[in-house]
Coordinates of C-alpha atoms in Angstrom, one line a residue:
M405 CA 60.2 118.9 160.4
L406 CA 56.6 117.1 160.6
L407 CA 54.8 117.7 157.3
T408 CA 56.0 117.9 153.6
I409 CA 53.4 119.2 150.9
I410 CA 54.5 117.6 147.8
T411 CA 53.9 119.4 144.4
V412 CA 54.3 117.7 141.3
C413 CA 53.9 119.7 137.9
Y414 CA 54.6 120.0 134.2
N415 CA 54.7 123.1 132.4
D416 CA 51.9 124.7 134.3
C417 CA 53.5 127.5 136.3
A418 CA 50.6 129.7 136.5
N419 CA 48.6 126.3 138.8
L420 CA 51.8 126.3 140.4
V421 CA 51.3 129.7 141.7
K422 CA 47.6 129.1 142.3
T423 CA 48.8 126.1 144.9
L424 CA 51.7 127.9 146.2
K425 CA 49.9 131.0 147.1
S426 CA 47.2 128.3 148.8
I427 CA 49.7 126.6 150.8
E428 CA 50.8 130.2 151.8
Q429 CA 47.4 131.4 152.8
N430 CA 45.2 129.0 154.1
F431 CA 47.8 126.4 155.9
E432 CA 49.0 126.9 159.5
L433 CA 51.6 124.9 161.0
S434 CA 53.8 125.7 163.9
D435 CA 57.5 127.3 163.5
G436 CA 59.3 125.6 160.9
Q437 CA 57.0 122.2 160.9
I438 CA 56.3 122.6 157.3
E439 CA 58.4 122.1 154.0
I440 CA 57.2 122.3 150.5
V441 CA 58.7 119.9 147.7
I442 CA 58.1 120.7 144.3
I443 CA 58.8 117.9 141.6
D444 CA 58.8 119.3 138.0
G445 CA 59.1 117.5 134.8
N446 CA 61.9 119.6 133.5
S447 CA 59.3 122.2 132.5
T448 CA 60.1 124.5 129.4
D449 CA 58.0 127.4 130.5
Q450 CA 58.4 129.7 133.6
T451 CA 57.6 127.4 136.1
E452 CA 61.2 127.4 137.8
K453 CA 61.2 131.2 137.6
Y454 CA 57.7 131.4 139.6
A455 CA 59.2 128.5 142.0
F456 CA 62.1 130.5 142.9
D457 CA 60.2 133.8 143.4
F458 CA 58.0 132.1 145.7
K459 CA 60.9 130.3 147.4
D460 CA 62.2 133.5 148.9
N461 CA 58.9 134.8 150.0
L462 CA 57.7 131.4 151.9
L463 CA 61.2 131.2 153.4
R464 CA 60.5 134.8 155.0
Q465 CA 57.2 132.9 156.7
D466 CA 59.2 129.9 157.8
L467 CA 58.2 127.8 154.8
K468 CA 60.8 125.7 153.3
V469 CA 60.5 125.2 149.8
H470 CA 63.0 122.7 147.5
F471 CA 62.6 122.7 143.8
F472 CA 63.8 119.8 141.6
S473 CA 63.7 119.5 138.1
E474 CA 64.5 116.5 135.8
P475 CA 62.3 114.2 133.1
D476 CA 59.9 111.5 134.6
K477 CA 58.0 108.7 133.3
G478 CA 54.4 110.3 134.2
I479 CA 52.8 111.8 137.6
Y480 CA 53.2 108.5 140.0
D481 CA 57.2 108.3 138.9
A482 CA 57.1 112.5 140.1
M483 CA 54.9 111.4 143.2
N484 CA 57.5 108.7 144.2
K485 CA 60.6 111.1 143.3
G486 CA 58.5 113.5 145.9
I487 CA 58.8 111.2 148.4
Q488 CA 62.7 110.4 148.3
K489 CA 63.1 114.3 148.8
A490 CA 60.5 114.6 151.7
N491 CA 62.2 115.4 154.9
G492 CA 58.7 115.7 157.5
S493 CA 57.2 112.8 159.2
W494 CA 54.1 113.0 157.1
C495 CA 53.2 113.9 153.2
L496 CA 50.3 115.4 152.1
Y497 CA 50.1 115.7 147.7
L498 CA 48.8 118.8 146.4
N499 CA 50.3 119.1 143.2
A500 CA 49.9 122.0 140.6
G501 CA 46.5 123.3 140.4
D502 CA 45.3 121.9 144.0
I503 CA 44.3 124.2 146.6
F504 CA 43.3 124.1 150.3
C505 CA 39.7 124.8 151.0
D506 CA 39.6 127.1 153.8
K507 CA 42.2 127.8 156.5
I508 CA 43.8 124.4 157.9
V509 CA 45.1 124.9 161.2
A510 CA 46.7 121.2 161.8
D511 CA 46.1 119.4 165.1
D512 CA 48.9 117.4 166.5
K513 CA 46.7 114.5 167.1
W514 CA 46.3 114.1 163.3
F515 CA 49.7 112.7 163.1
N516 CA 49.5 110.0 166.0
D517 CA 52.5 107.4 165.5
Q518 CA 49.4 104.8 165.5
Y519 CA 48.1 105.9 162.1
D520 CA 49.4 105.0 158.6
I521 CA 47.0 107.4 156.4
V522 CA 44.8 110.0 157.8
Y523 CA 42.3 111.6 155.9
G524 CA 39.6 114.8 156.0
D525 CA 36.7 115.9 153.5
V526 CA 36.7 117.5 150.1
V527 CA 34.9 120.2 148.7
Y528 CA 34.0 119.3 144.8
S529 CA 34.2 122.2 142.5
Y530 CA 33.0 123.0 139.0
N531 CA 32.6 126.4 137.1
G532 CA 32.4 128.1 140.3
R533 CA 30.2 126.1 142.1
Y534 CA 31.0 123.9 145.3
K535 CA 29.8 120.9 147.2
Y536 CA 31.2 119.5 150.5
V537 CA 31.7 115.7 150.5
R538 CA 32.3 113.9 153.5
S539 CA 34.3 110.7 153.3
R540 CA 33.9 107.2 154.6
S541 CA 35.0 106.8 158.1
E542 CA 37.8 104.0 158.5
E543 CA 34.8 101.6 159.7
E544 CA 33.1 102.1 156.5
L545 CA 36.0 101.6 153.7
S546 CA 35.7 98.9 151.1
F547 CA 36.8 100.7 148.2
L548 CA 34.6 98.8 146.1
N549 CA 32.5 101.9 144.6
G550 CA 36.0 103.5 143.6
M551 CA 37.9 106.3 146.2
E552 CA 36.2 106.8 149.2
F553 CA 38.1 110.0 150.1
C554 CA 40.3 112.5 148.5
H555 CA 43.8 111.7 147.9
Q556 CA 44.6 115.5 148.2
S557 CA 42.9 115.5 151.6
C558 CA 44.7 112.7 152.9
F559 CA 48.3 112.7 154.9
I560 CA 50.2 109.7 154.7
K561 CA 53.1 108.6 156.8
T562 CA 56.4 109.4 155.1
D563 CA 57.8 105.7 156.6
Y564 CA 54.9 104.3 155.0
L565 CA 55.2 105.7 151.8
K566 CA 59.1 104.8 151.3
R567 CA 58.2 101.6 152.0
S568 CA 55.0 101.0 149.2
Q569 CA 55.3 103.5 146.6
Y570 CA 53.0 104.5 143.9
S571 CA 52.8 101.9 141.2
L572 CA 53.6 103.2 137.4
T573 CA 51.1 100.7 135.5
Y574 CA 48.0 102.6 136.0
R575 CA 47.4 106.0 133.9
I576 CA 44.7 107.2 136.5
A577 CA 44.2 104.9 139.0
G578 CA 47.6 104.5 140.6
D579 CA 46.3 106.6 143.7
F580 CA 43.6 104.2 144.0
N581 CA 45.6 101.2 143.8
Y582 CA 47.8 102.5 146.1
F583 CA 45.2 102.7 148.9
V584 CA 43.7 99.8 147.9
E585 CA 46.5 97.9 148.2
A586 CA 47.3 99.8 151.7
Y587 CA 43.7 98.4 153.2
C588 CA 44.2 95.2 152.1
K589 CA 47.7 95.0 153.9
G590 CA 46.2 96.2 157.0
A591 CA 47.2 100.1 157.1
N592 CA 45.9 101.9 159.9
F593 CA 43.2 104.5 158.2
H594 CA 42.0 107.5 160.5
Y595 CA 39.0 109.6 159.4
I596 CA 39.6 113.4 160.9
G597 CA 36.0 114.7 159.4
V598 CA 37.5 118.3 158.6
P599 CA 37.3 119.9 155.2
I600 CA 41.1 119.9 153.3
S601 CA 41.1 120.0 150.0
V602 CA 39.1 121.3 146.8
F603 CA 38.9 118.9 143.8
E604 CA 38.1 120.0 140.3
M605 CA 35.6 118.1 138.3
T606 CA 37.4 118.9 135.3
G607 CA 40.4 117.1 135.1
I608 CA 41.2 114.1 133.6
S609 CA 39.7 111.2 135.9
S610 CA 36.4 113.4 136.1
T611 CA 35.8 113.2 131.7
N612 CA 37.5 109.9 131.3
A613 CA 34.9 107.4 133.1
G614 CA 35.8 104.6 131.1
I615 CA 39.2 104.7 131.8
V616 CA 38.7 105.2 135.4
N617 CA 36.3 102.3 135.6
D618 CA 38.5 100.3 133.5
E619 CA 41.6 100.6 135.9
N620 CA 39.4 100.6 139.0
S621 CA 38.2 97.2 138.1
E622 CA 41.5 95.6 137.5
V623 CA 43.0 97.0 140.8
L624 CA 40.1 95.5 142.6
Y625 CA 40.4 92.2 140.8
R626 CA 44.2 92.1 141.3
H627 CA 43.8 92.7 145.3
G628 CA 40.9 90.0 145.6
L629 CA 38.2 92.1 146.3
I630 CA 35.7 91.5 143.5
K631 CA 35.1 87.8 142.0
R632 CA 36.4 87.2 138.6
S633 CA 32.6 87.4 137.2
K634 CA 32.2 90.7 138.4
Y635 CA 35.5 91.7 137.2
I636 CA 34.5 90.8 133.6
V637 CA 31.3 92.7 133.6
C638 CA 33.0 95.6 134.9
K639 CA 35.9 95.6 132.2
T640 CA 32.9 94.9 129.4
K641 CA 31.4 98.2 130.8
A642 CA 34.5 100.0 131.0
K643 CA 35.7 98.9 127.7
I644 CA 32.5 100.1 125.8
Q645 CA 32.7 103.6 127.5
I646 CA 36.3 103.8 126.2
L647 CA 35.1 102.8 122.8
I648 CA 32.3 105.4 122.9
R649 CA 34.7 108.0 124.1
R650 CA 37.2 107.5 121.1
I651 CA 34.4 107.4 118.5
V652 CA 32.4 110.4 119.7
P653 CA 33.8 113.7 118.7
N654 CA 35.6 115.5 121.5
K655 CA 33.5 118.7 121.1
I656 CA 30.2 116.6 121.5
I657 CA 31.6 114.7 124.5
S658 CA 32.4 118.5 126.1
I659 CA 28.8 119.8 125.6
R660 CA 27.5 116.7 126.9
H661 CA 29.7 117.1 130.0
D662 CA 29.0 120.5 130.4
S663 CA 25.1 119.7 130.4
I664 CA 25.3 116.9 132.8
M665 CA 27.1 119.1 135.3
D666 CA 25.4 122.3 135.0
K667 CA 22.2 120.3 135.7
A668 CA 24.2 118.5 138.6
T669 CA 25.6 121.7 140.1
T670 CA 22.7 123.8 140.0
N671 CA 21.8 123.7 143.7
W672 CA 25.9 123.6 144.7
A673 CA 27.1 126.8 147.1
T674 CA 28.6 129.6 144.9
S675 CA 31.5 130.0 147.4
I676 CA 33.9 127.8 149.3
R677 CA 33.2 129.4 152.6
E678 CA 29.6 129.4 151.7
C679 CA 30.0 125.6 151.0
I680 CA 32.2 124.7 154.1
K681 CA 29.7 126.8 156.4
K682 CA 26.3 125.0 155.1
N683 CA 27.8 121.5 154.9
R684 CA 30.2 121.2 157.8
G685 CA 29.1 118.2 159.7
R686 CA 26.2 117.1 157.5
C687 CA 26.6 113.8 155.3
N688 CA 26.0 114.3 151.4

């Protein structure tokens, strides 16, 4: 088994189906080299039924599906459970609602043993508009300005994951902490320059900038990438953002966010394929 795609979900059967369909339609790997591990947080909706309906269909296409359901301590706990169930040499996280951006034909060169983390590009999505975003190459990585590639566009060697799992300390920045820690410990990153996943600009990390900035600064300081003076400034700004977010009614926050994003996405492509065709090989 070469690749395990780990999908985490909880009471989100519609988005789980969306993700499973994307795997079925858009990822190509030779005979029996791919498996899907679904980690469910003991959902009370139709998640299990939909998962098993898809399981039989995908098995006919030589895509093995494993479904596990039990209570967990949050998304990063569920992601760690997925690691323990993985049989592939490499893992990729594609959680409920996440999709591949186009037909992905995996190249064996991506999964070279000398690499620990292999990552590609991402397509940002907002209300039916799309933007191709190139990740930083391995030589350019610093993480000083946050994530420099998308988690869902990242293949991680399973042995490496089992040795260094996700911290449960953070609400949003568990993945950022994981990659910063790997970077500081000398993990071998490799950039492949291929669009892999679509990132929806409507999730918690996109609408809670204060929490993101607060946790990211904590991670950078803890790993020695920023000095205490910079850390204090970042934390202060983040706390102000969090306070404003708490005081201002959600409706106003939502209207403001939609207004900003509508203006920012005016020139984005109207389909994923158009976006990739137009921007592949260009730096945004």
